[in-house]
Amino acid sequence: MVTDQEIIEALRKVMDPEIGMDIVTLEMVRQVSVDASGKVTVVLALTSDTCPLANRLRTDAENAVRNVNGVASVEVQLTVMNEDERNRLIEKLKARGRPAPPKQVKLPKERVKKIIAVVSGKGGVGKSSVTAMLAVEASRSGLKVGILDADITGPSIPKMFGDIAAPTAMENRIMPGLSLGGIKIISMNLLTGAEDTAVIWRGPLVSSAIRQFYEDVDWGELDLLLVDLPPGTSDAQLTVMQLLPLDAAVVITSPQELAGMIVTKAINMAVSLDVPILGIVENMSYVKCPKCGETIRLYGESKGHLLAERFETKFFGSMPIDPGLSKACDEGRIEQYYSAEFKEIAEKVLSSASVSTST
Ligand SMILES: Nc1ncnc2c1ncn2[C@@H]1O[C@H](COP(=O)(O)OP(=O)(O)OP(=O)(O)O)[C@@H](O)[C@H]1O
Ligand SMILES: [Mg+2]
């Protein structure tokens, strides 16, 4: 049976032609696994998503591994280094007197005026709801809006909008789906057509799907493109923050202590990737008693403004828990939902991002 160590030794013969060092020393080999049938899977982390040598490195790695005795087949998956891996590489190169690899080149912006990502790190805090509500408020104020649903494995945007005219293929481009209110939407759900089928994809595929959602979709002229992110701080976030020409990120938090901790990680990730933080929205902050109007703070005092102070960013406000909102989301009627609290938050977000109409 082939061992991981034998594979790693074989990969030492694969050189990065630009840097002139082998990919093991450069710590580009993120993962090696061998299954009982002799199938080898290797994950290589490249310095950037647009690395021109990606295909060559993949072929060289495949050939090197294929030559090891006992290997039945090889799959080399490509991903992008995270900030820590990249910093370690830069240190290594510095120690050998070599220049740092070029920084990630962002995709061009074309006719989209502003691109804002909605991030959190934490799951279930309302990123997708806030993305949808922001899009609706922006559209109500006359802006041309699109939503790129970067939650490839757990998309939830289409359900919130209900009836969406399906995306269509035109020559080599994809025309995005269109909501009843005229918001352009692209999401994995709209392409697979199945709401309850899980997409089980590894990081590299998730990254390339997000890239295609941006590059291959004909967004036309937009005042604002919102990007809804999945929870976590992994490949999807990395791709969106490194590759898309984001203007800023809006951070969604909730008042639980744990949320603050996880959200901090997401903010740090954005900062380390030079994505400006526009500000923070606290969701599910309180409940208003429908009978007496008293404010009940289920998770204690609001902490959103403290988080904003700590990161020297704006606090856009708090959104209450509103059963009307979850009902509207569940029934696909987000475009008919109205919240005075959210309208105020949306106005602050849009004006602080200087989003304006194209006419
Ligand atoms: N302020 C709110 N009041 C009531 N329900 C809410 C509120 N915000 C979000 N919800 C509901 O909570 C659930 C989770 O919200 P949502 O899907 O927007 O979170 P998320 O952060 O995008 O989750 P995930 O991490 O899974 O992507 C949904 O059912 C949504 O309708
Ligand atoms: Mg979501």
Short mmCIF file of C-alpha atoms and ligand atoms in Angstrom, two decimals:
data_model
loop_
_atom_site.label_atom_id
_atom_site.label_comp_id
_atom_site.label_asym_id
_atom_site.label_seq_id
_atom_site.Cartn_x
_atom_site.Cartn_y
_atom_site.Cartn_z
CA MET A 1 0.00 0.00 0.00
CA VAL A 2 1.31 3.47 -0.92
CA THR A 3 1.91 5.82 2.00
CA ASP A 4 1.26 9.56 2.20
CA GLN A 5 4.99 10.01 2.80
CA GLU A 6 5.88 8.34 -0.51
CA ILE A 7 3.49 10.68 -2.31
CA ILE A 8 4.98 13.72 -0.59
CA GLU A 9 8.49 12.56 -1.56
CA ALA A 10 7.35 12.25 -5.18
CA LEU A 11 5.84 15.74 -5.06
CA ARG A 12 9.25 17.12 -4.01
CA LYS A 13 10.27 16.70 -7.66
CA VAL A 14 7.57 19.15 -8.80
CA MET A 15 9.02 22.62 -9.13
CA ASP A 16 7.19 25.92 -9.23
CA PRO A 17 8.88 27.22 -12.39
CA GLU A 18 8.39 30.86 -11.44
CA ILE A 19 9.86 30.60 -7.96
CA GLY A 20 12.33 27.79 -8.76
CA MET A 21 11.58 25.77 -5.62
CA ASP A 22 9.65 22.55 -5.11
CA ILE A 23 6.00 22.62 -4.08
CA VAL A 24 6.54 20.66 -0.85
CA THR A 25 9.17 23.09 0.45
CA LEU A 26 6.85 25.93 -0.57
CA GLU A 27 4.07 24.28 1.52
CA MET A 28 1.73 24.29 -1.45
CA VAL A 29 0.72 20.69 -0.72
CA ARG A 30 -2.19 21.17 1.63
CA GLN A 31 -3.47 17.61 1.75
CA VAL A 32 -2.55 14.10 0.58
CA SER A 33 -4.76 11.05 0.94
CA VAL A 34 -4.59 7.49 -0.37
CA ASP A 35 -7.59 5.19 -0.30
CA ALA A 36 -7.59 1.38 -0.09
CA SER A 37 -7.81 1.02 -3.88
CA GLY A 38 -4.65 3.09 -4.43
CA LYS A 39 -6.47 6.25 -5.53
CA VAL A 40 -4.44 9.29 -4.50
CA THR A 41 -5.97 12.70 -3.90
CA VAL A 42 -3.70 15.71 -3.59
CA VAL A 43 -4.85 19.25 -2.77
CA LEU A 44 -2.48 22.00 -3.90
CA ALA A 45 -2.89 25.52 -2.56
CA LEU A 46 -1.72 28.07 -5.13
CA THR A 47 -0.57 31.58 -4.36
CA SER A 48 -3.51 33.05 -6.24
CA ASP A 49 -6.69 31.99 -7.97
CA THR A 50 -5.50 33.46 -11.22
CA CYS A 51 -2.12 31.70 -11.10
CA PRO A 52 -1.17 31.28 -14.78
CA LEU A 53 0.84 28.15 -13.99
CA ALA A 54 -2.08 26.33 -12.35
CA ASN A 55 -2.55 23.77 -15.12
CA ARG A 56 1.13 23.09 -15.49
CA LEU A 57 1.55 22.50 -11.74
CA ARG A 58 -1.45 20.20 -11.73
CA THR A 59 -0.12 18.13 -14.66
CA ASP A 60 3.39 17.95 -13.18
CA ALA A 61 1.98 16.83 -9.82
CA GLU A 62 -0.24 14.21 -11.47
CA ASN A 63 2.68 12.81 -13.44
CA ALA A 64 4.97 12.71 -10.40
CA VAL A 65 2.40 10.84 -8.30
CA ARG A 66 1.42 8.46 -11.10
CA ASN A 67 5.01 7.21 -11.24
CA VAL A 68 4.93 6.00 -7.62
CA ASN A 69 4.61 2.20 -7.35
CA GLY A 70 1.15 1.06 -6.30
CA VAL A 71 -0.72 4.23 -7.33
CA ALA A 72 -3.90 3.29 -9.21
CA SER A 73 -5.13 6.78 -10.07
CA VAL A 74 -4.48 10.41 -9.16
CA GLU A 75 -6.69 13.42 -8.63
CA VAL A 76 -5.05 16.79 -8.06
CA GLN A 77 -7.39 19.48 -6.77
CA LEU A 78 -6.42 23.13 -6.79
CA THR A 79 -7.29 25.75 -4.23
CA VAL A 80 -5.89 29.07 -3.10
CA MET A 81 -3.60 29.73 -0.13
CA ASN A 82 -5.21 31.42 2.82
CA GLU A 83 -3.58 34.50 4.29
CA ASP A 84 -1.50 32.49 6.85
CA GLU A 85 -0.17 30.12 4.20
CA ARG A 86 0.66 33.04 1.93
CA ASN A 87 2.44 34.90 4.71
CA ARG A 88 4.52 31.80 5.55
CA LEU A 89 5.46 31.47 1.90
CA ILE A 90 6.48 35.12 1.72
CA GLU A 91 8.69 34.65 4.83
CA LYS A 92 10.33 31.60 3.25
CA LEU A 93 11.03 33.46 0.04
CA LYS A 94 12.38 36.45 1.94
CA ALA A 95 14.80 34.20 3.86
CA ARG A 96 16.15 33.01 0.53
CA GLY A 97 16.32 36.54 -0.86
CA ARG A 98 13.51 35.97 -3.33
CA PRO A 99 10.69 38.39 -4.13
CA ALA A 100 7.12 37.78 -2.89
CA PRO A 101 4.75 36.21 -5.41
CA PRO A 102 2.41 38.70 -7.09
CA LYS A 103 -0.72 39.53 -5.09
CA GLN A 104 -4.03 38.12 -6.17
CA VAL A 105 -5.34 39.91 -9.23
CA LYS A 106 -9.00 40.79 -8.83
CA LEU A 107 -11.51 40.23 -11.61
CA PRO A 108 -12.56 43.39 -13.48
CA LYS A 109 -15.66 45.31 -12.43
CA GLU A 110 -17.21 46.01 -15.82
CA ARG A 111 -20.65 47.67 -15.56
CA VAL A 112 -21.38 46.95 -11.90
CA LYS A 113 -20.93 50.14 -9.89
CA LYS A 114 -20.74 48.78 -6.33
CA ILE A 115 -20.19 45.28 -5.02
CA ILE A 116 -20.91 44.59 -1.37
CA ALA A 117 -20.52 41.22 0.38
CA VAL A 118 -22.70 40.27 3.33
CA VAL A 119 -20.58 38.34 5.81
CA SER A 120 -20.77 36.97 9.30
CA GLY A 121 -18.75 33.84 9.88
CA LYS A 122 -21.61 32.64 12.09
CA GLY A 123 -24.42 30.53 10.65
CA GLY A 124 -28.09 31.39 10.92
CA VAL A 125 -27.69 35.02 12.02
CA GLY A 126 -29.64 36.30 9.02
CA LYS A 127 -27.03 37.00 6.31
CA SER A 128 -29.32 35.81 3.54
CA SER A 129 -32.36 37.62 4.96
CA VAL A 130 -30.38 40.85 5.28
CA THR A 131 -28.97 40.42 1.75
CA ALA A 132 -32.49 39.94 0.39
CA MET A 133 -33.95 42.86 2.39
CA LEU A 134 -31.09 45.16 1.36
CA ALA A 135 -31.65 44.23 -2.28
CA VAL A 136 -35.39 44.90 -1.95
CA GLU A 137 -34.90 48.28 -0.22
CA ALA A 138 -32.28 49.33 -2.79
CA SER A 139 -34.58 48.29 -5.61
CA ARG A 140 -37.50 50.19 -4.04
CA SER A 141 -35.37 53.31 -4.06
CA GLY A 142 -34.87 52.95 -7.80
CA LEU A 143 -31.49 51.23 -7.92
CA LYS A 144 -30.62 48.43 -10.35
CA VAL A 145 -29.74 45.52 -8.09
CA GLY A 146 -28.33 42.00 -8.40
CA ILE A 147 -27.68 39.22 -5.89
CA LEU A 148 -24.87 36.70 -6.32
CA ASP A 149 -25.65 33.81 -4.00
CA ALA A 150 -22.18 32.55 -3.08
CA ASP A 151 -23.64 29.94 -0.74
CA ILE A 152 -23.10 27.18 -3.30
CA THR A 153 -23.82 24.22 -1.05
CA GLY A 154 -26.71 25.74 0.93
CA PRO A 155 -28.33 28.45 -1.18
CA SER A 156 -31.36 30.15 0.37
CA ILE A 157 -31.88 33.33 -1.65
CA PRO A 158 -34.26 31.93 -4.33
CA LYS A 159 -36.70 30.56 -1.76
CA MET A 160 -37.05 34.01 -0.18
CA PHE A 161 -38.01 35.55 -3.53
CA GLY A 162 -40.44 32.83 -4.60
CA ASP A 163 -41.23 33.23 -8.28
CA ILE A 164 -38.05 33.93 -10.21
CA ALA A 165 -37.75 33.83 -13.98
CA ALA A 166 -35.08 31.16 -14.52
CA PRO A 167 -31.59 32.02 -15.78
CA THR A 168 -31.04 31.36 -19.48
CA ALA A 169 -27.96 30.59 -21.55
CA MET A 170 -27.10 33.06 -24.31
CA GLU A 171 -24.09 32.18 -26.43
CA ASN A 172 -21.39 31.66 -23.82
CA ARG A 173 -23.01 33.75 -21.13
CA ILE A 174 -25.68 33.15 -18.52
CA MET A 175 -28.51 35.65 -18.17
CA PRO A 176 -29.34 35.84 -14.44
CA GLY A 177 -32.73 34.93 -13.01
CA LEU A 178 -35.16 37.81 -12.46
CA SER A 179 -37.40 38.35 -9.44
CA LEU A 180 -40.91 39.78 -9.81
CA GLY A 181 -39.56 43.12 -8.62
CA GLY A 182 -36.75 43.11 -11.21
CA ILE A 183 -33.81 42.01 -9.03
CA LYS A 184 -31.25 39.93 -10.93
CA ILE A 185 -30.37 36.74 -9.08
CA ILE A 186 -27.92 33.94 -9.65
CA SER A 187 -27.86 30.97 -7.30
CA MET A 188 -27.05 27.28 -7.45
CA ASN A 189 -30.72 26.56 -6.71
CA LEU A 190 -31.79 28.33 -9.89
CA LEU A 191 -29.42 26.19 -11.95
CA THR A 192 -30.09 22.80 -10.39
CA GLY A 193 -33.79 23.60 -10.00
CA ALA A 194 -34.00 21.50 -6.86
CA GLU A 195 -34.46 23.23 -3.52
CA ASP A 196 -33.76 20.20 -1.38
CA THR A 197 -30.90 18.53 -3.22
CA ALA A 198 -27.61 18.96 -1.40
CA VAL A 199 -24.66 20.07 -3.52
CA ILE A 200 -21.69 18.15 -2.15
CA TRP A 201 -18.70 19.97 -3.50
CA ARG A 202 -15.19 20.44 -2.26
CA GLY A 203 -13.54 23.81 -1.87
CA PRO A 204 -11.99 24.13 -5.35
CA LEU A 205 -15.31 23.49 -7.08
CA VAL A 206 -17.10 25.95 -4.81
CA SER A 207 -14.47 28.55 -5.71
CA SER A 208 -14.82 27.98 -9.43
CA ALA A 209 -18.64 28.12 -9.23
CA ILE A 210 -18.44 31.52 -7.49
CA ARG A 211 -16.00 32.72 -10.10
CA GLN A 212 -18.37 31.66 -12.89
CA PHE A 213 -21.31 33.32 -11.14
CA TYR A 214 -19.39 36.55 -11.40
CA GLU A 215 -17.54 36.16 -14.70
CA ASP A 216 -19.90 34.14 -16.89
CA VAL A 217 -23.12 35.81 -15.81
CA ASP A 218 -24.22 38.80 -17.85
CA TRP A 219 -25.04 41.19 -15.00
CA GLY A 220 -25.45 44.09 -17.40
CA GLU A 221 -25.55 47.52 -15.82
CA LEU A 222 -26.03 47.40 -12.05
CA ASP A 223 -25.88 50.04 -9.34
CA LEU A 224 -25.34 47.39 -6.70
CA LEU A 225 -24.38 43.73 -6.64
CA LEU A 226 -24.83 42.05 -3.27
CA VAL A 227 -22.93 38.85 -2.50
CA ASP A 228 -24.50 36.51 0.05
CA LEU A 229 -21.90 34.36 1.77
CA PRO A 230 -22.22 31.01 3.52
CA PRO A 231 -21.22 30.78 7.21
CA GLY A 232 -17.56 30.13 8.03
CA THR A 233 -14.24 31.54 6.93
CA SER A 234 -13.10 29.07 4.28
CA ASP A 235 -12.93 28.70 0.51
CA ALA A 236 -16.11 30.55 -0.48
CA GLN A 237 -15.18 33.56 1.66
CA LEU A 238 -11.60 33.46 0.43
CA THR A 239 -12.67 33.38 -3.22
CA VAL A 240 -15.18 36.19 -2.80
CA MET A 241 -12.75 38.39 -0.87
CA GLN A 242 -9.69 37.66 -2.99
CA LEU A 243 -11.15 37.43 -6.45
CA LEU A 244 -14.23 39.64 -6.69
CA PRO A 245 -13.60 43.39 -6.88
CA LEU A 246 -15.54 44.07 -3.65
CA ASP A 247 -16.07 47.65 -2.54
CA ALA A 248 -16.86 46.61 1.00
CA ALA A 249 -18.38 44.05 3.34
CA VAL A 250 -21.37 44.47 5.64
CA VAL A 251 -21.09 42.35 8.77
CA ILE A 252 -24.12 40.68 10.32
CA THR A 253 -24.04 39.72 13.97
CA SER A 254 -26.49 38.75 16.69
CA PRO A 255 -26.32 39.59 20.39
CA GLN A 256 -25.05 36.19 21.65
CA GLU A 257 -21.48 36.17 23.03
CA LEU A 258 -20.56 33.31 20.75
CA ALA A 259 -21.67 35.24 17.67
CA GLY A 260 -19.36 38.12 18.58
CA MET A 261 -16.41 35.74 18.80
CA ILE A 262 -17.06 34.06 15.45
CA VAL A 263 -17.92 37.33 13.72
CA THR A 264 -14.57 38.73 14.88
CA LYS A 265 -12.86 35.98 12.89
CA ALA A 266 -14.76 36.97 9.75
CA ILE A 267 -13.90 40.65 10.25
CA ASN A 268 -10.23 39.77 10.72
CA MET A 269 -10.30 37.75 7.53
CA ALA A 270 -11.78 40.67 5.57
CA VAL A 271 -9.25 43.10 7.04
CA SER A 272 -6.33 40.81 6.21
CA LEU A 273 -7.56 40.58 2.62
CA ASP A 274 -7.91 44.37 2.31
CA VAL A 275 -11.72 44.33 2.09
CA PRO A 276 -13.04 47.49 3.79
CA ILE A 277 -15.66 46.84 6.49
CA LEU A 278 -18.59 49.14 5.81
CA GLY A 279 -20.27 48.53 9.15
CA ILE A 280 -22.21 46.15 11.35
CA VAL A 281 -25.90 45.20 11.47
CA GLU A 282 -27.17 43.38 14.54
CA ASN A 283 -30.00 41.01 13.74
CA MET A 284 -32.48 39.29 16.07
CA SER A 285 -31.60 41.86 18.75
CA TYR A 286 -34.92 41.96 20.56
CA VAL A 287 -38.60 41.05 20.40
CA LYS A 288 -41.43 43.54 20.71
CA CYS A 289 -44.37 42.20 22.74
CA PRO A 290 -47.31 42.30 20.32
CA LYS A 291 -49.69 43.11 23.20
CA CYS A 292 -47.94 45.78 25.29
CA GLY A 293 -45.10 46.83 22.95
CA GLU A 294 -42.43 46.11 25.61
CA THR A 295 -38.95 45.35 24.24
CA ILE A 296 -37.66 41.96 25.37
CA ARG A 297 -33.95 41.31 24.93
CA LEU A 298 -33.73 37.53 24.65
CA TYR A 299 -29.93 37.47 24.42
CA GLY A 300 -29.15 40.32 26.76
CA GLU A 301 -27.96 43.78 25.84
CA SER A 302 -27.11 44.64 22.26
CA LYS A 303 -23.39 44.28 21.59
CA GLY A 304 -23.26 45.33 17.95
CA HIS A 305 -22.14 48.88 18.73
CA LEU A 306 -19.29 47.56 20.92
CA LEU A 307 -18.08 45.36 18.10
CA ALA A 308 -18.31 48.35 15.75
CA GLU A 309 -16.27 50.49 18.16
CA ARG A 310 -13.64 47.79 18.49
CA PHE A 311 -13.15 47.61 14.74
CA GLU A 312 -13.57 51.34 14.25
CA THR A 313 -16.47 50.86 11.93
CA LYS A 314 -20.10 52.01 11.79
CA PHE A 315 -23.01 50.46 13.64
CA PHE A 316 -25.98 50.53 11.28
CA GLY A 317 -28.56 49.45 13.85
CA SER A 318 -30.52 46.54 15.25
CA MET A 319 -33.21 44.47 13.62
CA PRO A 320 -35.82 42.87 15.91
CA ILE A 321 -36.93 39.26 15.72
CA ASP A 322 -40.01 39.55 13.55
CA PRO A 323 -42.16 36.49 12.85
CA GLY A 324 -43.46 38.41 9.83
CA LEU A 325 -39.97 38.34 8.34
CA SER A 326 -39.43 34.61 8.70
CA LYS A 327 -42.94 34.03 7.31
CA ALA A 328 -42.21 36.27 4.31
CA CYS A 329 -38.92 34.39 3.74
CA ASP A 330 -40.59 31.00 4.02
CA GLU A 331 -43.40 31.96 1.67
CA GLY A 332 -41.16 33.58 -0.95
CA ARG A 333 -42.64 37.03 -0.40
CA ILE A 334 -39.61 39.00 0.72
CA GLU A 335 -40.41 41.64 -1.90
CA GLN A 336 -43.71 42.36 -0.17
CA TYR A 337 -42.15 42.54 3.30
CA TYR A 338 -41.67 45.95 4.90
CA SER A 339 -39.91 46.88 8.13
CA ALA A 340 -39.45 50.46 9.29
CA GLU A 341 -36.41 49.39 11.35
CA PHE A 342 -34.76 47.75 8.37
CA LYS A 343 -35.56 50.59 6.00
CA GLU A 344 -33.54 52.88 8.24
CA ILE A 345 -30.66 50.39 8.40
CA ALA A 346 -30.71 49.95 4.60
CA GLU A 347 -30.62 53.71 4.01
CA LYS A 348 -27.55 54.00 6.24
CA VAL A 349 -25.80 51.08 4.51
CA LEU A 350 -26.51 52.40 1.01
CA SER A 351 -25.49 55.96 1.77
CA SER A 352 -22.33 54.91 3.57
CA ALA A 353 -21.37 52.80 0.52
CA SER A 354 -22.25 55.77 -1.75
CA VAL A 355 -24.55 53.60 -3.85
CA SER A 356 -26.40 55.75 -6.35
CA THR A 357 -28.45 55.31 -9.50
CA SER A 358 -26.72 55.07 -12.84
CA THR A 359 -28.96 57.66 -14.51
N1 LIG B 1 -34.95 39.35 12.27
C1 LIG B 1 -35.50 38.16 12.08
N2 LIG B 1 -36.71 37.83 12.62
C2 LIG B 1 -37.24 36.62 12.42
N3 LIG B 1 -36.69 35.65 11.71
C3 LIG B 1 -35.48 35.90 11.14
C4 LIG B 1 -34.83 37.16 11.30
N4 LIG B 1 -33.67 37.12 10.61
C5 LIG B 1 -33.60 35.90 10.05
N5 LIG B 1 -34.68 35.16 10.37
C6 LIG B 1 -34.95 33.77 10.00
O1 LIG B 1 -33.90 32.99 10.54
C7 LIG B 1 -33.53 31.97 9.62
C8 LIG B 1 -32.06 32.10 9.27
O2 LIG B 1 -31.90 33.29 8.53
P1 LIG B 1 -30.93 33.36 7.27
O3 LIG B 1 -31.12 32.20 6.36
O4 LIG B 1 -31.08 34.72 6.69
O5 LIG B 1 -29.53 33.23 8.02
P2 LIG B 1 -28.08 33.00 7.41
O6 LIG B 1 -27.13 33.71 8.29
O7 LIG B 1 -28.08 33.35 5.97
O8 LIG B 1 -27.96 31.43 7.58
P3 LIG B 1 -26.84 30.48 6.94
O9 LIG B 1 -25.64 30.68 7.81
O10 LIG B 1 -27.43 29.12 7.04
O11 LIG B 1 -26.61 30.94 5.53
C9 LIG B 1 -34.47 32.09 8.44
O12 LIG B 1 -35.54 31.22 8.60
C10 LIG B 1 -34.94 33.53 8.50
O13 LIG B 1 -36.24 33.67 7.95
MG MG B 2 -27.53 32.19 4.32
#
